[in-house]
Coordinates of C-alpha atoms and ligand atoms in Angstrom, one line a residue:
X48 CA 11.6 -17.0 8.5
X49 CA 7.9 -17.3 9.5
X50 CA 7.5 -16.7 13.3
X51 CA 11.1 -17.0 13.7
X52 CA 12.9 -14.5 16.4
X53 CA 15.3 -12.2 16.2
X54 CA 16.4 -13.1 19.3
X55 CA 16.8 -16.7 18.8
X56 CA 18.4 -16.2 15.5
X57 CA 21.0 -13.9 17.0
X58 CA 21.8 -17.3 19.5
X59 CA 22.1 -19.1 16.9
X60 CA 24.9 -17.9 15.0
X61 CA 28.5 -18.4 17.2
X62 CA 28.8 -15.2 19.2
X63 CA 31.6 -13.9 16.8
X64 CA 30.6 -14.5 13.2
X65 CA 29.9 -11.7 10.4
X66 CA 27.0 -12.6 10.6
X67 CA 25.9 -12.5 14.5
X68 CA 27.4 -9.3 14.4
X69 CA 24.9 -8.3 11.4
X70 CA 21.4 -9.5 13.4
X71 CA 22.4 -8.1 16.9
X72 CA 23.0 -4.7 14.9
X73 CA 19.3 -5.3 13.2
X74 CA 18.3 -5.8 16.9
X75 CA 20.1 -2.7 18.0
X76 CA 18.5 -0.7 14.8
X77 CA 14.4 -2.0 16.1
X78 CA 15.2 -1.3 19.9
X79 CA 16.2 2.6 19.2
X80 CA 12.7 2.9 17.3
X81 CA 10.1 2.0 19.3
X82 CA 8.2 4.0 21.0
X83 CA 5.7 3.6 23.2
X84 CA 2.9 5.7 21.5
X85 CA 3.2 4.2 17.9
X86 CA 0.3 5.0 16.0
X87 CA -0.1 7.5 18.3
X88 CA 2.8 9.3 17.1
X89 CA 0.8 10.2 13.7
X90 CA -1.8 12.8 12.9
X91 CA -4.3 11.9 10.3
X92 CA -4.0 15.0 7.8
X93 CA -7.3 15.6 8.1
X94 CA -7.3 16.2 11.4
X95 CA -7.4 19.9 11.5
X96 CA -4.4 20.2 14.0
X97 CA -2.5 18.6 11.2
X98 CA -3.3 21.3 8.9
X99 CA -0.3 21.3 7.1
X100 CA -1.5 21.9 3.3
X101 CA -3.6 24.1 1.6
X102 CA -3.6 22.6 -1.9
X103 CA -5.4 19.7 -3.2
X104 CA -8.8 20.6 -1.7
X105 CA -11.8 19.6 -3.2
X106 CA -13.0 22.4 -6.6
X107 CA -16.5 21.6 -4.6
X108 CA -18.2 21.8 -8.4
X109 CA -21.9 21.7 -8.6
X110 CA -23.8 19.5 -9.3
X111 CA -27.5 18.3 -8.9
X112 CA -28.0 15.9 -6.0
X113 CA -28.8 11.9 -6.8
X114 CA -31.4 10.1 -4.5
X115 CA -32.2 6.9 -7.0
X116 CA -32.5 3.0 -6.0
X117 CA -29.2 1.9 -7.3
X118 CA -28.3 -1.9 -7.8
X119 CA -25.1 -1.7 -6.2
X120 CA -22.8 1.2 -4.9
X121 CA -19.3 0.9 -4.7
X122 CA -17.1 3.4 -3.0
X123 CA -14.3 3.8 -3.6
X124 CA -12.3 4.4 -7.0
X125 CA -9.3 3.3 -6.8
X126 CA -8.1 0.0 -8.6
X127 CA -10.0 -2.0 -5.9
X128 CA -13.1 -0.4 -7.0
X129 CA -12.0 0.1 -10.8
X130 CA -11.8 -3.8 -11.4
X131 CA -14.8 -4.7 -9.0
X132 CA -16.6 -2.8 -11.3
X133 CA -15.3 -3.8 -14.6
X134 CA -15.8 -7.3 -13.0
X135 CA -19.4 -6.8 -12.4
X136 CA -19.8 -5.4 -15.3
X137 CA -18.7 -8.2 -17.2
X138 CA -21.4 -10.5 -14.8
X139 CA -23.7 -8.7 -16.5
X140 CA -24.9 -6.2 -13.6
X141 CA -26.3 -2.7 -15.2
X142 CA -26.7 -0.3 -12.4
X143 CA -23.7 0.5 -10.8
X144 CA -23.0 3.6 -9.7
X145 CA -19.3 4.5 -8.0
X146 CA -18.2 7.3 -5.0
X147 CA -15.1 8.7 -4.3
X148 CA -13.0 11.7 -2.6
X149 CA -10.8 12.0 -5.5
X150 CA -11.8 14.1 -8.5
X151 CA -11.3 11.1 -10.5
X152 CA -10.6 7.0 -11.1
X153 CA -7.1 5.8 -9.7
X154 CA -6.8 6.1 -6.0
X155 CA -4.0 6.2 -4.6
X156 CA -2.2 7.4 -8.4
X157 CA -5.3 9.9 -8.6
X158 CA -4.3 11.8 -4.9
X159 CA -0.3 11.1 -5.4
X160 CA 1.0 13.2 -8.4
X161 CA 4.3 14.0 -6.6
X162 CA 7.2 14.8 -8.9
X163 CA 8.6 11.0 -9.7
X164 CA 5.6 9.3 -9.0
X165 CA 6.1 5.8 -11.1
X166 CA 5.3 2.4 -9.7
X167 CA 8.2 0.1 -9.0
X168 CA 6.1 -3.5 -9.5
X169 CA 6.3 -4.7 -12.7
X170 CA 4.3 -2.5 -15.1
X171 CA 3.1 -6.1 -16.9
X172 CA 1.9 -7.6 -13.4
X173 CA 0.2 -3.6 -12.1
X174 CA -1.3 -2.9 -14.8
X175 CA -4.4 -5.0 -15.0
X176 CA -6.8 -6.1 -18.2
X177 CA -4.1 -5.2 -20.3
X178 CA -4.1 -8.3 -23.1
X179 CA -8.2 -7.5 -23.0
X180 CA -7.6 -3.4 -23.1
X181 CA -5.0 -3.8 -25.9
X182 CA -2.6 -1.5 -24.9
X183 CA 1.1 -2.4 -24.4
X184 CA 2.7 -0.8 -20.9
X185 CA 5.5 1.8 -22.1
X186 CA 8.5 0.9 -20.2
X187 CA 8.2 -2.4 -17.4
X188 CA 8.3 0.5 -14.3
X189 CA 6.4 2.8 -15.5
X190 CA 4.5 6.6 -14.2
X191 CA 1.7 7.6 -12.2
X192 CA 0.7 9.4 -15.1
X193 CA 0.6 6.4 -17.4
X194 CA -1.0 4.5 -14.8
X195 CA -4.0 6.9 -13.7
X196 CA -5.0 7.2 -17.5
X197 CA -5.0 3.9 -18.3
X198 CA -7.2 3.8 -15.1
X199 CA -9.8 6.4 -16.3
X200 CA -9.4 4.2 -20.2
X201 CA -10.2 0.9 -18.2
X202 CA -13.2 2.7 -16.3
X203 CA -14.3 4.7 -19.5
X204 CA -14.1 0.8 -21.5
X205 CA -16.5 -0.6 -19.3
X206 CA -18.1 2.5 -18.5
X207 CA -17.6 3.0 -14.7
X208 CA -17.4 7.0 -15.5
X209 CA -21.2 7.6 -16.7
X210 CA -22.8 8.8 -14.0
X211 CA -19.7 8.4 -10.8
X212 CA -19.7 10.7 -8.4
X213 CA -16.8 12.5 -7.2
X214 CA -15.7 15.0 -4.6
X215 CA -17.9 12.8 -2.9
X216 CA -17.2 11.4 0.6
X217 CA -19.8 9.0 1.7
X218 CA -21.1 10.4 5.4
X219 CA -23.2 7.3 6.1
X220 CA -24.4 3.8 5.3
X221 CA -27.6 2.5 6.9
X222 CA -29.0 -1.1 6.6
X223 CA -32.8 -0.6 5.6
X224 CA -33.8 -4.2 7.2
X225 CA -37.5 -3.6 6.0
X226 CA -36.9 -2.3 2.5
X227 CA -33.6 -4.5 2.3
X228 CA -31.0 -1.7 1.0
X229 CA -28.0 0.5 2.4
X230 CA -29.3 4.3 2.4
X231 CA -26.4 5.5 1.9
X232 CA -25.5 9.0 2.4
X233 CA -22.5 11.8 1.3
X234 CA -21.7 14.9 2.2
X235 CA -23.3 16.2 -0.6
X236 CA -26.5 15.2 0.0
X237 CA -27.1 13.0 -2.1
X238 CA -29.3 9.6 -0.9
X239 CA -28.9 6.3 -2.3
X240 CA -30.5 2.6 -1.8
X241 CA -28.5 0.6 -2.6
X242 CA -29.5 -3.4 -3.0
X243 CA -25.3 -4.1 -2.6
X244 CA -22.9 -2.4 -0.6
X245 CA -19.5 -2.3 -1.3
X246 CA -16.7 -0.6 0.3
X247 CA -13.2 -0.6 -1.6
X248 CA -11.8 2.0 0.2
X249 CA -7.4 2.0 -0.6
X250 CA -4.7 0.7 2.9
X251 CA -3.3 3.7 1.9
X252 CA -5.3 6.5 1.4
X253 CA -5.7 9.3 4.7
X254 CA -2.1 10.6 5.0
X255 CA 0.1 11.0 8.6
X256 CA 1.7 14.0 9.3
X257 CA 4.1 13.5 12.9
X258 CA 2.3 14.5 16.0
X259 CA 5.5 17.1 16.7
X260 CA 5.0 20.4 18.6
X261 CA 4.8 23.2 15.9
X262 CA 3.0 21.2 13.6
X263 CA 0.8 23.7 11.9
X264 CA 3.0 26.4 13.1
X265 CA 5.8 26.9 10.1
X266 CA 4.7 30.2 7.8
X267 CA 6.0 29.4 5.4
X268 CA 4.5 26.8 2.1
X269 CA 3.6 23.1 3.4
X270 CA 2.4 20.2 1.7
X271 CA 2.0 16.3 2.4
X272 CA 3.8 14.5 -1.0
X273 CA 0.3 12.8 -1.7
X274 CA -0.8 17.4 -2.1
X275 CA 1.7 18.7 -4.0
X276 CA 1.3 21.8 -4.9
X277 CA 2.6 22.3 -8.0
X278 CA 1.6 25.8 -8.3
X279 CA 4.7 26.6 -5.5
X280 CA 7.2 24.4 -6.7
X281 CA 6.3 24.7 -10.5
X282 CA 6.7 21.9 -12.7
X283 CA 4.8 18.4 -13.3
X284 CA 4.9 15.3 -12.3
X285 CA 7.8 14.4 -15.0
X286 CA 9.8 17.4 -12.1
X287 CA 10.5 20.7 -13.7
X288 CA 10.3 22.5 -10.4
X289 CA 11.5 25.7 -11.1
X290 CA 10.2 27.6 -8.7
X291 CA 12.4 25.7 -5.6
X292 CA 15.9 27.2 -7.3
X293 CA 15.6 29.9 -4.9
X294 CA 13.7 27.9 -2.1
X295 CA 15.7 25.8 0.9
X296 CA 13.2 22.8 1.0
X297 CA 12.7 20.6 3.8
X298 CA 11.8 16.7 3.0
X299 CA 11.1 14.9 6.0
X300 CA 11.1 10.7 5.4
X301 CA 12.8 8.6 2.7
X302 CA 10.1 5.9 2.0
X303 CA 8.9 4.9 -1.2
X304 CA 7.5 8.2 -2.4
X305 CA 10.4 10.2 -0.8
X306 CA 12.5 8.2 -2.7
X307 CA 10.8 9.1 -6.0
X308 CA 10.8 12.6 -5.2
X309 CA 13.8 13.7 -3.8
X310 CA 16.4 13.6 -6.9
X311 CA 14.2 15.9 -8.1
X312 CA 14.0 17.8 -5.3
X313 CA 17.2 17.8 -5.3
X314 CA 18.3 19.2 -8.7
X315 CA 16.2 22.4 -8.3
X316 CA 15.8 23.5 -4.5
X317 CA 18.3 26.1 -4.0
X318 CA 18.8 23.1 -1.2
X319 CA 17.2 20.4 -0.2
X320 CA 17.0 18.9 3.5
X321 CA 16.1 15.9 3.7
X322 CA 15.7 14.9 7.3
X323 CA 15.8 11.2 8.0
X324 CA 14.6 8.7 10.9
X325 CA 15.6 4.9 9.0
X326 CA 17.0 4.6 5.3
X327 CA 15.0 2.7 2.8
X328 CA 16.9 0.0 1.2
X329 CA 17.5 1.6 -2.4
X330 CA 17.5 -1.8 -5.1
X331 CA 18.4 -1.2 -8.5
X332 CA 15.8 -0.3 -10.4
X333 CA 16.5 -1.2 -13.9
X334 CA 14.3 0.9 -15.9
X335 CA 14.1 -0.5 -19.4
X336 CA 11.6 0.7 -22.6
X337 CA 9.1 -1.8 -23.7
X338 CA 10.6 -4.4 -26.3
X339 CA 7.2 -4.2 -29.1
X340 CA 8.5 -7.3 -30.7
X341 CA 8.9 -9.2 -27.6
X342 CA 5.1 -7.6 -26.1
X343 CA 3.3 -8.6 -29.2
X344 CA 5.2 -11.9 -29.1
X345 CA 3.8 -13.0 -25.5
X346 CA 0.8 -16.0 -26.0
X347 CA -2.7 -15.8 -25.2
X348 CA -3.3 -15.8 -21.2
X349 CA 0.5 -13.7 -20.4
X350 CA -0.6 -11.4 -17.6
X351 CA -1.9 -14.1 -15.8
X352 CA 1.2 -16.4 -15.6
X353 CA 3.0 -13.9 -15.0
X354 CA 1.0 -12.4 -12.1
X355 CA 1.3 -15.3 -10.5
X356 CA 4.8 -15.9 -11.4
X357 CA 5.8 -12.9 -9.3
X358 CA 3.5 -13.4 -6.5
X359 CA 4.9 -16.8 -6.0
X360 CA 8.4 -16.1 -6.3
X361 CA 8.0 -13.6 -4.4
X362 CA 6.2 -15.8 -1.8
X363 CA 8.5 -18.2 -1.2
X364 CA 6.7 -20.8 -3.4
X365 CA 9.3 -22.9 -5.6
X366 CA 8.6 -21.8 -9.9
X367 CA 10.5 -23.3 -13.1
X368 CA 11.2 -19.7 -13.8
X369 CA 11.3 -16.5 -13.2
X370 CA 8.8 -14.6 -15.6
X371 CA 9.5 -10.6 -14.3
X372 CA 13.6 -11.2 -13.9
X373 CA 13.3 -8.1 -11.8
X374 CA 15.6 -7.3 -8.4
X375 CA 11.6 -7.8 -6.5
X376 CA 12.1 -11.1 -8.0
X377 CA 16.0 -12.5 -8.8
X378 CA 16.8 -12.6 -4.9
X379 CA 14.0 -14.7 -4.1
X380 CA 14.7 -16.9 -7.3
X381 CA 18.3 -17.6 -6.3
X382 CA 17.4 -18.2 -2.9
X383 CA 14.8 -20.6 -4.1
X384 CA 16.9 -23.2 -6.1
X385 CA 19.1 -23.7 -2.4
X386 CA 16.2 -25.3 -1.2
X387 CA 15.5 -29.0 -1.2
X388 CA 12.1 -30.8 -0.5
X389 CA 13.4 -32.4 2.1
X390 CA 15.1 -30.0 4.2
X391 CA 13.6 -29.3 7.7
X392 CA 12.0 -26.2 8.8
X393 CA 15.3 -24.9 10.5
X394 CA 17.5 -25.3 7.5
X395 CA 14.7 -23.1 5.2
X396 CA 14.5 -20.8 7.7
X397 CA 18.9 -20.1 7.6
X398 CA 19.1 -20.6 4.1
X399 CA 16.3 -17.7 3.7
X400 CA 17.9 -15.4 6.7
X401 CA 21.3 -15.9 4.8
X402 CA 19.8 -15.0 1.7
X403 CA 18.3 -12.1 3.3
X404 CA 21.6 -10.6 5.1
X405 CA 23.6 -11.5 1.7
X406 CA 21.3 -8.9 -0.3
X407 CA 21.3 -6.6 2.5
X408 CA 25.3 -6.3 2.2
X409 CA 24.9 -6.2 -1.4
X410 CA 22.9 -3.2 -1.2
X411 CA 24.4 -1.2 1.5
X412 CA 28.0 -2.0 -0.5
X413 CA 26.2 -0.6 -2.9
X414 CA 25.8 2.9 -1.0
X415 CA 29.2 3.0 -0.6
X416 CA 29.6 2.0 -4.1
X417 CA 28.1 5.4 -4.9
X418 CA 28.0 7.8 -2.4
X419 CA 30.9 9.9 -2.8
X420 CA 31.1 11.1 1.4
X421 CA 31.2 8.8 4.0
X422 CA 29.8 10.0 7.3
X423 CA 26.4 10.9 4.5
X424 CA 27.6 6.7 2.2
X425 CA 27.2 5.2 6.4
X426 CA 24.1 7.3 7.8
X427 CA 22.0 6.1 3.9
X428 CA 22.6 2.4 5.4
X429 CA 19.6 0.1 5.5
X430 CA 19.5 -2.3 9.2
X431 CA 16.9 -4.7 9.1
X432 CA 15.8 -7.9 7.6
X433 CA 14.4 -6.6 3.6
X434 CA 10.6 -7.5 3.4
X435 CA 10.3 -5.0 7.0
X436 CA 9.9 -1.7 5.2
X437 CA 9.0 -1.6 1.6
X438 CA 12.0 -2.4 -0.7
X439 CA 13.0 0.8 -3.1
X440 CA 14.3 1.0 -6.4
X441 CA 15.7 3.9 -8.1
X442 CA 19.0 4.7 -9.7
X443 CA 19.7 8.3 -9.0
X444 CA 18.5 8.3 -5.4
X445 CA 21.1 7.4 -3.8
X446 CA 23.4 9.6 -6.3
X447 CA 21.6 13.2 -4.8
X448 CA 23.3 12.8 -1.9
X449 CA 26.6 14.0 -4.1
X450 CA 25.3 17.0 -4.9
X451 CA 26.8 20.3 -3.3
X452 CA 23.1 21.6 -2.1
X453 CA 22.0 18.1 -0.5
X454 CA 22.2 17.7 3.3
X455 CA 21.0 14.1 4.9
X456 CA 20.3 15.3 8.6
X457 CA 19.6 11.8 9.8
X458 CA 17.9 11.4 13.4
X459 CA 19.3 7.8 13.8
X460 CA 16.0 6.7 14.9
X461 CA 14.3 9.2 16.8
X462 CA 12.5 11.9 13.9
X463 CA 12.8 15.6 13.7
X464 CA 11.9 17.3 16.6
X465 CA 9.9 20.0 16.4
X466 CA 8.1 22.4 13.8
X467 CA 8.8 26.1 14.4
X468 CA 7.0 29.6 12.3
X469 CA 11.0 29.3 9.9
X470 CA 11.9 25.5 9.9
X471 CA 12.9 22.7 12.0
X472 CA 14.5 21.5 14.8
X473 CA 16.2 18.0 14.4
X474 CA 19.3 17.0 16.2
X475 CA 19.4 19.5 18.5
X476 CA 19.8 21.8 15.7
X477 CA 17.6 24.2 14.0
X478 CA 17.6 23.8 10.2
X479 CA 15.1 27.2 8.2
X480 CA 13.9 26.8 5.3
X481 CA 11.3 27.9 2.9
X482 CA 8.9 24.8 2.7
X483 CA 8.1 21.8 4.0
X484 CA 7.3 18.6 2.4
X485 CA 5.4 16.1 4.5
X486 CA 6.4 12.4 3.0
X487 CA 5.5 10.8 6.2
X488 CA 2.6 8.4 4.8
X489 CA -0.4 7.0 5.2
X490 CA -2.5 5.5 8.3
X491 CA -2.6 1.7 7.2
X492 CA -6.7 1.6 6.8
X493 CA -6.3 -2.3 8.5
X494 CA -5.2 -0.9 11.3
X495 CA -7.4 2.2 11.4
X496 CA -9.4 2.8 14.3
X497 CA -12.5 3.7 13.2
X498 CA -13.6 2.3 9.6
X499 CA -13.6 5.0 6.7
X500 CA -17.3 5.3 6.4
X501 CA -19.4 5.2 8.9
X502 CA -21.6 2.0 8.5
X503 CA -24.6 0.9 10.5
X504 CA -25.9 -3.0 10.3
X505 CA -28.7 -5.1 11.5
X506 CA -30.6 -3.5 14.1
X507 CA -27.8 -0.3 14.3
X508 CA -25.0 -2.1 15.2
X509 CA -22.2 0.3 14.0
X510 CA -19.0 -1.3 12.5
X511 CA -16.7 0.3 14.6
X512 CA -18.1 -1.5 18.1
X513 CA -18.4 -4.6 15.8
X514 CA -14.5 -4.4 15.4
X515 CA -13.1 -3.1 18.9
X516 CA -11.2 -5.8 19.2
X517 CA -10.4 -6.3 16.2
X518 CA -12.4 -7.8 12.2
X519 CA -14.4 -9.9 11.9
X520 CA -15.7 -11.4 8.6
X521 CA -15.4 -13.9 6.0
X522 CA -12.5 -14.2 3.9
X523 CA -12.1 -10.6 4.4
X524 CA -15.6 -9.4 2.3
X525 CA -18.7 -10.3 4.8
X526 CA -19.5 -9.0 8.0
X527 CA -22.3 -11.0 9.8
X528 CA -24.9 -8.2 10.8
X529 CA -24.0 -6.6 7.4
X530 CA -26.6 -8.4 4.8
X531 CA -25.6 -7.4 1.0
X532 CA -22.3 -5.7 2.6
X533 CA -19.0 -6.7 0.6
X534 CA -15.4 -5.3 1.5
X535 CA -12.5 -4.9 -0.4
X536 CA -9.7 -4.1 2.0
X537 CA -6.4 -6.0 2.8
X538 CA -8.2 -6.7 6.8
X539 CA -8.4 -11.2 6.9
X540 CA -7.9 -10.5 3.4
X541 CA -4.7 -10.9 1.4
X542 CA -1.3 -8.5 0.8
X543 CA 1.4 -8.9 -1.2
X544 CA 4.1 -7.1 -3.2
X545 CA 2.1 -6.1 -6.6
X546 CA -1.3 -5.8 -4.9
X547 CA -3.3 -5.6 -8.2
X548 CA -3.1 -9.3 -7.7
X549 CA -5.3 -9.6 -5.2
X550 CA -7.7 -6.8 -5.8
X551 CA -8.0 -8.8 -9.9
X552 CA -9.0 -11.7 -7.0
X553 CA -11.2 -9.6 -5.1
X554 CA -13.1 -8.5 -7.7
X555 CA -13.7 -11.4 -9.5
X556 CA -14.8 -13.0 -6.2
X557 CA -17.4 -10.5 -5.5
X558 CA -18.6 -10.3 -9.2
X559 CA -19.6 -14.0 -9.4
X560 CA -21.5 -14.0 -5.6
X561 CA -23.5 -10.3 -6.7
X562 CA -23.9 -12.6 -10.4
X563 CA -25.3 -15.8 -8.5
X564 CA -27.1 -13.4 -5.7
X565 CA -29.0 -11.6 -8.7
X566 CA -29.7 -14.6 -10.9
X567 CA -30.7 -17.0 -7.8
X568 CA -33.1 -14.0 -7.6
X569 CA -31.7 -13.8 -3.9
X570 CA -32.9 -10.8 -1.7
X571 CA -30.6 -10.6 0.9
X572 CA -27.1 -12.6 1.9
X573 CA -25.2 -12.7 4.6
X574 CA -22.4 -15.0 6.7
X575 CA -23.8 -16.5 9.4
X576 CA -22.3 -16.5 13.0
X577 CA -20.6 -19.6 12.5
X578 CA -18.8 -19.2 9.0
X579 CA -17.5 -15.8 10.0
X580 CA -16.4 -17.3 13.4
X581 CA -14.3 -20.5 11.5
X582 CA -12.5 -17.4 9.4
X583 CA -11.8 -15.2 11.8
X584 CA -10.0 -18.5 14.1
X585 CA -8.1 -19.6 11.0
X586 CA -7.5 -16.0 10.4
X587 CA -6.6 -15.8 13.5
X588 CA -4.3 -18.7 14.2
X589 CA -1.8 -17.8 10.7
X590 CA -1.9 -14.8 12.2
X591 CA -0.2 -16.1 15.9
X592 CA 2.2 -17.8 13.2
X593 CA 3.6 -14.6 11.9
X594 CA 3.1 -12.9 14.5
X595 CA 7.7 -13.3 14.9
X596 CA 7.9 -11.9 11.7
X597 CA 6.2 -7.9 12.7
X598 CA 8.5 -8.7 16.0
X599 CA 11.8 -9.1 14.4
X600 CA 10.7 -6.1 12.4
X601 CA 12.3 -2.1 13.1
X602 CA 8.9 0.2 13.4
X603 CA 6.7 1.1 10.3
X604 CA 3.3 1.1 8.4
X605 CA 3.7 -2.6 8.4
X606 CA 3.7 -3.5 11.6
X607 CA 1.4 -1.2 13.0
X608 CA 5.1 0.7 14.3
X609 CA 6.2 -2.3 16.1
X610 CA 2.8 -3.3 18.0
X611 CA 1.4 -5.7 16.6
X612 CA -1.4 -6.2 19.3
X613 CA -4.3 -8.9 19.4
X614 CA -6.3 -6.3 17.3
X615 CA -3.9 -6.2 14.4
X616 CA -3.0 -9.2 14.3
X617 CA -6.6 -9.8 13.7
X618 CA -6.8 -7.1 11.9
X619 CA -4.3 -7.3 9.5
X620 CA -3.9 -9.7 6.6
X621 CA -4.1 -13.0 5.9
X622 CA -1.1 -15.1 6.9
X623 CA -0.2 -17.7 4.4
X624 CA 0.1 -15.0 1.6
X625 CA -2.2 -13.8 -1.9
X626 CA -1.3 -17.3 -3.1
X627 CA -3.2 -19.2 -1.1
X628 CA -5.6 -16.6 -0.2
X629 CA -6.4 -16.9 -4.6
X630 CA -6.4 -20.4 -3.7
X631 CA -9.1 -20.7 -1.1
X632 CA -11.5 -18.1 -3.0
X633 CA -10.8 -20.6 -6.2
X634 CA -12.4 -23.5 -4.0
X635 CA -14.9 -21.4 -2.4
X636 CA -16.4 -21.2 -5.7
X637 CA -15.7 -23.7 -7.1
X638 CA -18.2 -26.1 -5.2
X639 CA -20.9 -23.4 -6.4
X640 CA -23.0 -23.6 -3.1
X641 CA -21.5 -20.0 -2.0
X642 CA -21.7 -21.7 1.5
X643 CA -21.3 -19.5 4.6
X644 CA -23.5 -17.4 3.7
X645 CA -27.4 -16.7 5.1
X646 CA -30.2 -16.3 1.5
X647 CA -33.3 -14.8 2.2
Ligands
LIG281 P1 6.5 5.2 4.0 O1 5.6 4.9 5.9 O2 6.8 4.5 3.4 O3 7.6 6.8 4.9 C1 7.1 7.8 6.0 C2 8.5 8.0 5.9 O4 8.2 9.1 7.2 C3 9.4 6.8 6.5 O5 10.6 7.7 5.9 C4 9.2 7.5 8.2 O6 10.6 6.6 8.7 C5 9.2 9.4 7.8 N1 8.9 9.5 9.3 C6 7.9 9.1 9.9 N2 7.7 10.5 11.1 C7 9.1 10.6 11.0 C8 9.7 11.8 11.6 N3 8.9 12.8 12.9 N4 10.5 12.0 11.5 C9 11.0 11.6 10.2 N5 11.2 11.1 9.2 C10 9.7 10.1 9.8 O7 5.6 6.5 3.4 P2 5.5 6.5 1.7 O8 4.5 7.8 1.1 O9 6.3 7.1 1.2 O10 5.2 5.2 1.3 C11 3.8 4.7 1.5 C12 3.5 3.6 1.0 O11 3.3 3.6 -0.7 C13 4.6 2.5 0.3 O12 5.3 1.8 1.3 C14 4.1 1.5 -0.7 O13 3.5 0.4 -0.3 C15 3.9 2.3 -1.6 N6 4.2 3.1 -2.7 C16 4.9 2.7 -3.6 C17 5.3 2.9 -4.5 C18 5.0 2.0 -5.7 O14 6.5 2.0 -6.6 N7 4.0 0.9 -6.3 C19 5.7 4.3 -4.6 C20 5.7 4.5 -3.8 C21 4.9 4.4 -2.5 P3 10.8 6.0 9.3 O15 10.7 4.6 8.2 O16 11.7 5.5 10.2 O17 8.9 5.1 9.9

């Protein structure tokens, strides 16, 4: 449905057809959610005004200050940093220092320990290096704990953990032209002089809360879902929240995180109020333990084949077989069977649109089948195209709303109005509670006003200054004026349902370049102004082509809360998808010329 506008789609339908009704409803639901303050409706948790949490504060364990010269500094010990580190090790780079604010490896999986935390992406494609590590996931979808353990194991296996600096924030990185190195400073007072500086900050690293009156005034317990306080709730990421038995709990938000923790909260809280602004679409999950015989029968190279197959399917590229065959892929595979090579773009668009609407109808019927109270069921039905928001997968979530201690407070797109000392106001009513859990998501790094680290390149130019009107890169990695610097993010780089595919490719790519530079004895590499401008132009053209998709969508962090400005489009992901992006990088490497980089 590339670039097709919801208005055009409604108009193309017979006005009285059920399809037109549904599309009209999508449009109306989107319109009531559009706000003039878009992303400004949130405060980031690190903002002092948003101090709703006192858990998960760093322990500030004392350690010796680090003052050293190093080949590569990687900021970010999530999967992006880990797989880049692994690839560097494989390429023979020994002197690497990894740094993270968290207390260990794992990135989002290190912060998000909430009850029920799990990955909704097939474990056999999400958990990297399974063949190499000789690891078998326990099930087709695995818990956050299992992923975290895998991250730690991989980091250990490739010696990335030996000198990693945790609970350490990088405050500034500055290019020293004379020394040909980056000076990296941390909030602990460390100073590292790095030949190559890589940032892999993750896309969802900054939790946010609604900027509503009274935020911070609540006298009970409150925290963000990514900073869960098990001391207060009892239990662990498996559940057993026994301390909540006498507590009235509010959870704000019904995105992918909330969908996973709400069944546990419903089970244990004395009363649970779910404050919903927009319902998530809840698909089947069908979690199954791994069949060991099947797993062992996989032929060498199976994991990358499976990863590529999934990426193709989710990106609607024709494939012979659906290897993953879960609720992410089977709808795509079925829709693709109706496409013929000689079809026009319009015909393809119509077929995909009909399939998307049918999927929506099926999921709405699923809500009616499961949720007993008809009014609650209506409130839980989602009215937007499937990929406008993160699809959710759960086999207990909807059932939770049948419990007598669980109340859905559906705010019909308005959200909560206020927080008071004793509770929450929504739909003009005050709900007194003992505990508030903000499951209100994260600022998407690519659309943030400021980069996560103050970065100063050649001649002292700052990255925030350079990117005032949006990102400028080659392939998302290289920035003119910032020599020997590599960025691993989604800005002008790809973003897909299986983030791991992109991270693996990005890691491979930057490791290839660094290893080549070292082998060729290159001291400084910097993308040329021309190469950067060419990629920006290419990226912008694609971004403008798909701008219509974002415009159709109900607001979320995907589309900068419905405000896809040119700046956001520039800083957003590559418009041709992960498969095409990986192909571009492969071709670039195949030439062997490090094209676009100026080498000194
Ligand atoms: P989301 O941004 O998806 O959800 C935030 C929720 O808070 C939304 O329901 C939003 O409503 C709601 N909200 C925001 N402001 C208000 C308000 N003022 N009043 C009431 N509700 C409000 O964050 P999540 O943490 O749930 O998920 C973030 C991402 O993390 C996912 O998209 C996914 O990429 C990833 N994730 C992945 C998982 C996995 O399986 N791999 C599991 C969990 C998360 P509205 O929709 O109206 O904006």
